[in-house]
Short mmCIF file of C-alpha atoms in Angstrom, two decimals:
data_model
loop_
_atom_site.label_atom_id
_atom_site.label_comp_id
_atom_site.label_asym_id
_atom_site.label_seq_id
_atom_site.Cartn_x
_atom_site.Cartn_y
_atom_site.Cartn_z
CA ASP U 1 -1.30 126.02 -76.13
CA THR U 2 -3.94 125.14 -78.70
CA GLU U 3 -6.72 127.25 -77.18
CA VAL U 4 -8.86 129.99 -78.56
CA THR U 5 -10.47 131.79 -75.65
CA GLN U 6 -13.77 133.68 -75.98
CA THR U 7 -15.43 135.97 -73.46
CA PRO U 8 -18.10 136.23 -72.29
CA LYS U 9 -19.64 132.77 -72.54
CA HIS U 10 -23.15 134.13 -72.29
CA LEU U 11 -24.51 137.61 -73.05
CA VAL U 12 -27.99 139.08 -72.84
CA MET U 13 -28.48 142.51 -74.28
CA GLY U 14 -31.28 144.88 -75.24
CA MET U 15 -31.66 146.30 -78.71
CA THR U 16 -30.28 149.69 -77.65
CA ASN U 17 -27.18 148.32 -75.89
CA LYS U 18 -23.56 148.36 -77.04
CA LYS U 19 -21.48 145.34 -76.13
CA SER U 20 -18.32 143.61 -77.30
CA LEU U 21 -17.26 140.01 -77.75
CA LYS U 22 -13.62 139.17 -77.26
CA CYS U 23 -11.41 136.44 -78.63
CA GLU U 24 -7.76 135.63 -77.90
CA GLN U 25 -5.29 133.05 -79.22
CA HIS U 26 -1.61 132.51 -78.45
CA MET U 27 -0.77 129.97 -81.16
CA GLY U 28 0.93 132.49 -83.40
CA HIS U 29 -1.88 132.21 -85.94
CA ARG U 30 -2.18 135.06 -88.41
CA ALA U 31 -5.77 134.49 -89.53
CA MET U 32 -8.76 134.97 -87.24
CA TYR U 33 -12.45 134.52 -87.96
CA TRP U 34 -15.89 135.30 -86.67
CA TYR U 35 -18.72 132.83 -87.35
CA LYS U 36 -22.41 133.01 -86.44
CA GLN U 37 -24.31 129.77 -85.70
CA LYS U 38 -28.05 129.40 -85.30
CA ALA U 39 -29.49 126.35 -83.60
CA LYS U 40 -29.31 123.17 -85.70
CA LYS U 41 -27.46 125.00 -88.53
CA PRO U 42 -23.82 124.99 -89.59
CA PRO U 43 -21.56 127.93 -88.71
CA GLU U 44 -21.82 130.86 -91.17
CA LEU U 45 -18.74 132.95 -91.84
CA MET U 46 -18.99 136.66 -90.93
CA PHE U 47 -15.47 138.09 -91.12
CA VAL U 48 -11.87 137.03 -91.75
CA TYR U 49 -8.82 138.91 -90.63
CA SER U 50 -5.52 138.00 -92.21
CA TYR U 51 -2.32 139.55 -90.78
CA GLU U 52 -4.53 142.00 -88.82
CA LYS U 53 -6.30 143.26 -91.95
CA LEU U 54 -9.91 142.57 -92.82
CA SER U 55 -9.84 140.26 -95.82
CA ILE U 56 -13.40 138.91 -96.00
CA ASN U 57 -16.65 140.54 -94.94
CA GLU U 58 -19.56 138.36 -95.85
CA SER U 59 -21.99 141.26 -96.29
CA VAL U 60 -22.58 141.49 -92.58
CA PRO U 61 -24.85 144.34 -91.37
CA SER U 62 -22.97 147.34 -89.96
CA ARG U 63 -24.43 146.77 -86.50
CA PHE U 64 -21.63 144.16 -86.24
CA SER U 65 -18.21 145.80 -86.23
CA PRO U 66 -15.05 143.70 -86.08
CA GLU U 67 -11.70 144.86 -84.78
CA CYS U 68 -8.30 143.18 -84.71
CA PRO U 69 -6.10 145.22 -82.30
CA ASN U 70 -3.16 142.81 -82.77
CA SER U 71 -2.38 139.35 -84.08
CA SER U 72 -3.62 137.65 -80.90
CA LEU U 73 -6.86 139.52 -80.33
CA LEU U 74 -10.13 139.80 -82.18
CA ASN U 75 -13.17 141.77 -81.05
CA LEU U 76 -16.71 141.98 -82.31
CA HIS U 77 -18.51 145.18 -81.39
CA LEU U 78 -22.29 144.97 -81.23
CA HIS U 79 -24.74 147.87 -81.45
CA ALA U 80 -28.47 148.15 -82.04
CA LEU U 81 -28.88 144.43 -82.61
CA GLN U 82 -32.16 142.76 -83.44
CA PRO U 83 -33.73 139.72 -81.77
CA GLU U 84 -32.95 137.66 -84.87
CA ASP U 85 -29.23 138.25 -84.17
CA SER U 86 -29.53 135.93 -81.18
CA ALA U 87 -27.14 133.04 -81.90
CA LEU U 88 -23.88 131.39 -80.91
CA TYR U 89 -20.94 133.54 -82.00
CA LEU U 90 -17.76 131.55 -82.64
CA CYS U 91 -14.23 132.80 -83.00
CA ALA U 92 -11.63 130.70 -84.81
CA SER U 93 -8.01 131.00 -85.86
CA SER U 94 -5.67 129.30 -88.32
CA GLN U 95 -1.97 129.48 -89.20
CA ASP U 96 -2.86 131.69 -92.17
CA GLU U 97 -5.76 132.23 -94.51
CA ARG U 98 -4.65 129.59 -97.02
CA ASN U 99 -3.65 126.99 -94.40
CA GLU U 100 -7.06 126.80 -92.87
CA LYS U 101 -6.87 124.13 -90.19
CA LEU U 102 -9.35 125.93 -87.97
CA PHE U 103 -9.30 125.97 -84.19
CA PHE U 104 -12.52 127.23 -82.63
CA GLY U 105 -13.27 128.89 -79.34
CA SER U 106 -16.18 127.71 -77.18
CA GLY U 107 -18.36 130.57 -78.35
CA THR U 108 -20.54 133.30 -76.87
CA GLN U 109 -24.26 132.50 -76.64
CA LEU U 110 -25.93 135.84 -77.37
CA SER U 111 -29.55 136.66 -76.63
CA VAL U 112 -31.00 139.93 -77.86
CA LEU U 113 -34.20 141.02 -76.11
CA GLY F 1 -20.70 128.03 -105.67
CA ILE F 2 -19.47 124.73 -104.36
CA GLN F 3 -22.06 122.45 -102.76
CA VAL F 4 -21.27 120.30 -99.72
CA GLU F 5 -23.66 117.46 -98.88
CA GLN F 6 -23.42 115.28 -95.82
CA SER F 7 -25.16 111.99 -95.17
CA PRO F 8 -26.96 110.70 -93.28
CA PRO F 9 -28.47 113.78 -91.65
CA ASP F 10 -29.21 111.87 -88.45
CA LEU F 11 -27.76 108.67 -87.01
CA ILE F 12 -28.70 106.74 -83.85
CA LEU F 13 -26.33 104.07 -82.54
CA GLN F 14 -25.92 101.80 -79.57
CA GLU F 15 -22.66 102.08 -77.75
CA GLY F 16 -19.99 99.94 -79.34
CA ALA F 17 -21.38 100.15 -82.88
CA ASN F 18 -19.38 101.39 -85.88
CA SER F 19 -20.50 104.04 -88.33
CA THR F 20 -19.52 105.84 -91.52
CA LEU F 21 -20.37 109.43 -92.30
CA ARG F 22 -20.11 110.75 -95.83
CA CYS F 23 -19.30 114.16 -97.31
CA ASN F 24 -19.72 114.85 -101.02
CA PHE F 25 -18.56 118.07 -102.64
CA SER F 26 -19.32 119.45 -106.08
CA ASP F 27 -15.96 120.93 -107.14
CA SER F 28 -12.22 120.62 -106.54
CA VAL F 29 -11.09 121.88 -103.14
CA ASN F 30 -7.95 123.19 -101.50
CA ASN F 31 -8.61 121.37 -98.26
CA LEU F 32 -11.26 119.46 -96.34
CA GLN F 33 -11.80 119.25 -92.61
CA TRP F 34 -14.00 117.30 -90.24
CA PHE F 35 -15.29 118.82 -87.02
CA HIS F 36 -17.23 117.52 -84.06
CA GLN F 37 -19.55 119.84 -82.20
CA ASN F 38 -20.40 118.50 -78.78
CA PRO F 39 -23.78 119.15 -77.09
CA TRP F 40 -22.31 122.20 -75.31
CA GLY F 41 -21.41 123.86 -78.61
CA GLN F 42 -17.63 123.36 -78.68
CA LEU F 43 -16.31 122.65 -82.17
CA ILE F 44 -13.30 120.34 -82.28
CA ASN F 45 -11.16 119.91 -85.39
CA LEU F 46 -10.95 116.14 -85.94
CA PHE F 47 -9.07 115.95 -89.23
CA TYR F 48 -7.46 118.25 -91.77
CA ILE F 49 -7.55 115.88 -94.76
CA PRO F 50 -7.44 117.26 -98.33
CA SER F 51 -6.56 113.75 -99.57
CA GLY F 52 -5.59 110.34 -98.32
CA THR F 53 -6.30 108.60 -95.05
CA LYS F 54 -5.65 109.58 -91.45
CA GLN F 55 -6.36 107.89 -88.16
CA ASN F 56 -6.74 109.22 -84.67
CA GLY F 57 -7.71 106.60 -82.11
CA ARG F 58 -11.15 105.22 -82.85
CA LEU F 59 -11.69 107.75 -85.61
CA SER F 60 -10.34 107.70 -89.12
CA ALA F 61 -10.99 109.68 -92.28
CA THR F 62 -10.45 109.14 -96.01
CA THR F 63 -10.70 111.76 -98.72
CA VAL F 64 -10.75 110.81 -102.40
CA ALA F 65 -10.29 114.22 -103.94
CA THR F 66 -10.56 113.02 -107.53
CA GLU F 67 -14.01 111.60 -106.82
CA ARG F 68 -15.03 114.48 -104.58
CA TYR F 69 -15.96 112.73 -101.40
CA SER F 70 -14.70 112.11 -97.89
CA LEU F 71 -15.63 109.50 -95.30
CA LEU F 72 -15.42 109.66 -91.51
CA TYR F 73 -15.32 106.31 -89.74
CA ILE F 74 -16.18 105.97 -86.04
CA SER F 75 -15.46 102.63 -84.49
CA SER F 76 -16.66 101.29 -81.16
CA SER F 77 -18.77 104.36 -80.61
CA GLN F 78 -19.12 105.87 -77.13
CA THR F 79 -21.78 108.18 -75.67
CA THR F 80 -19.20 111.00 -75.74
CA ASP F 81 -19.19 110.73 -79.58
CA SER F 82 -22.68 112.19 -79.61
CA GLY F 83 -23.06 115.58 -81.25
CA VAL F 84 -22.96 117.03 -84.76
CA TYR F 85 -20.24 116.16 -87.25
CA PHE F 86 -19.48 118.81 -89.87
CA CYS F 87 -17.51 118.47 -93.04
CA ALA F 88 -16.06 121.76 -94.33
CA VAL F 89 -14.23 122.43 -97.61
CA GLN F 90 -12.19 125.33 -98.91
CA PRO F 91 -12.69 125.94 -102.64
CA ASN F 92 -9.63 126.41 -104.82
CA GLN F 93 -10.49 130.04 -105.61
CA ALA F 94 -8.39 132.63 -103.78
CA GLY F 95 -10.22 134.74 -101.18
CA THR F 96 -12.77 132.08 -100.24
CA ALA F 97 -13.01 130.56 -96.78
CA LEU F 98 -14.33 127.25 -95.54
CA ILE F 99 -17.82 126.16 -96.56
CA PHE F 100 -19.62 123.91 -94.12
CA GLY F 101 -22.02 121.11 -94.87
CA LYS F 102 -25.25 120.84 -92.89
CA GLY F 103 -23.85 118.19 -90.64
CA THR F 104 -24.71 114.73 -89.37
CA THR F 105 -26.30 114.56 -85.91
CA LEU F 106 -25.09 111.45 -84.06
CA SER F 107 -26.76 110.09 -80.93
CA VAL F 108 -25.03 107.20 -79.14
CA SER F 109 -26.95 105.56 -76.35
CA SER F 110 -25.61 103.22 -73.67
#
């Protein structure tokens, strides 16, 4: 199984809503990542979890809150987002943080109204 | 920080043509990867290639780490090859993740 599964595929939310994005992998990978991608731009790293601990936070605003409940799951909790946060949110995993052959999920297309 | 430059930014091909995409990077790297993002947004890892040459079907890649560049070759292109090709590098410094280039957008027409 070489899949990274993300849910939901699409999400529309208002600026006062609270929602969560979910990501799951069963490849035994110990590093998991959240990326944000705007149209016609490369993915931008948001967070890295290594062995279930947050190892990189790329100065992401606190309205984005990551959580890694176990080695297979990664969540991104969203609260009080702005319209400019509308983007494709991609989850990825790799064997570990130094062996970074990345496998990406299909993403969640988020629209903030 | 390390700079990653991809060329060309855009490429239009007829089905069956061959092409070469280039990735230059400004400092030594721990690894280099090529990705294809299809029109539906799915990113596929094509190659993990810190050095040397690898082949996978019609695609092959070569990284010359000492000269700080990598090439992705696509032979006999098909319409399904359309999308954006990203090169991404991991700098040697500990605690740094992959840095993506801006990508090459490929359009293959039948």
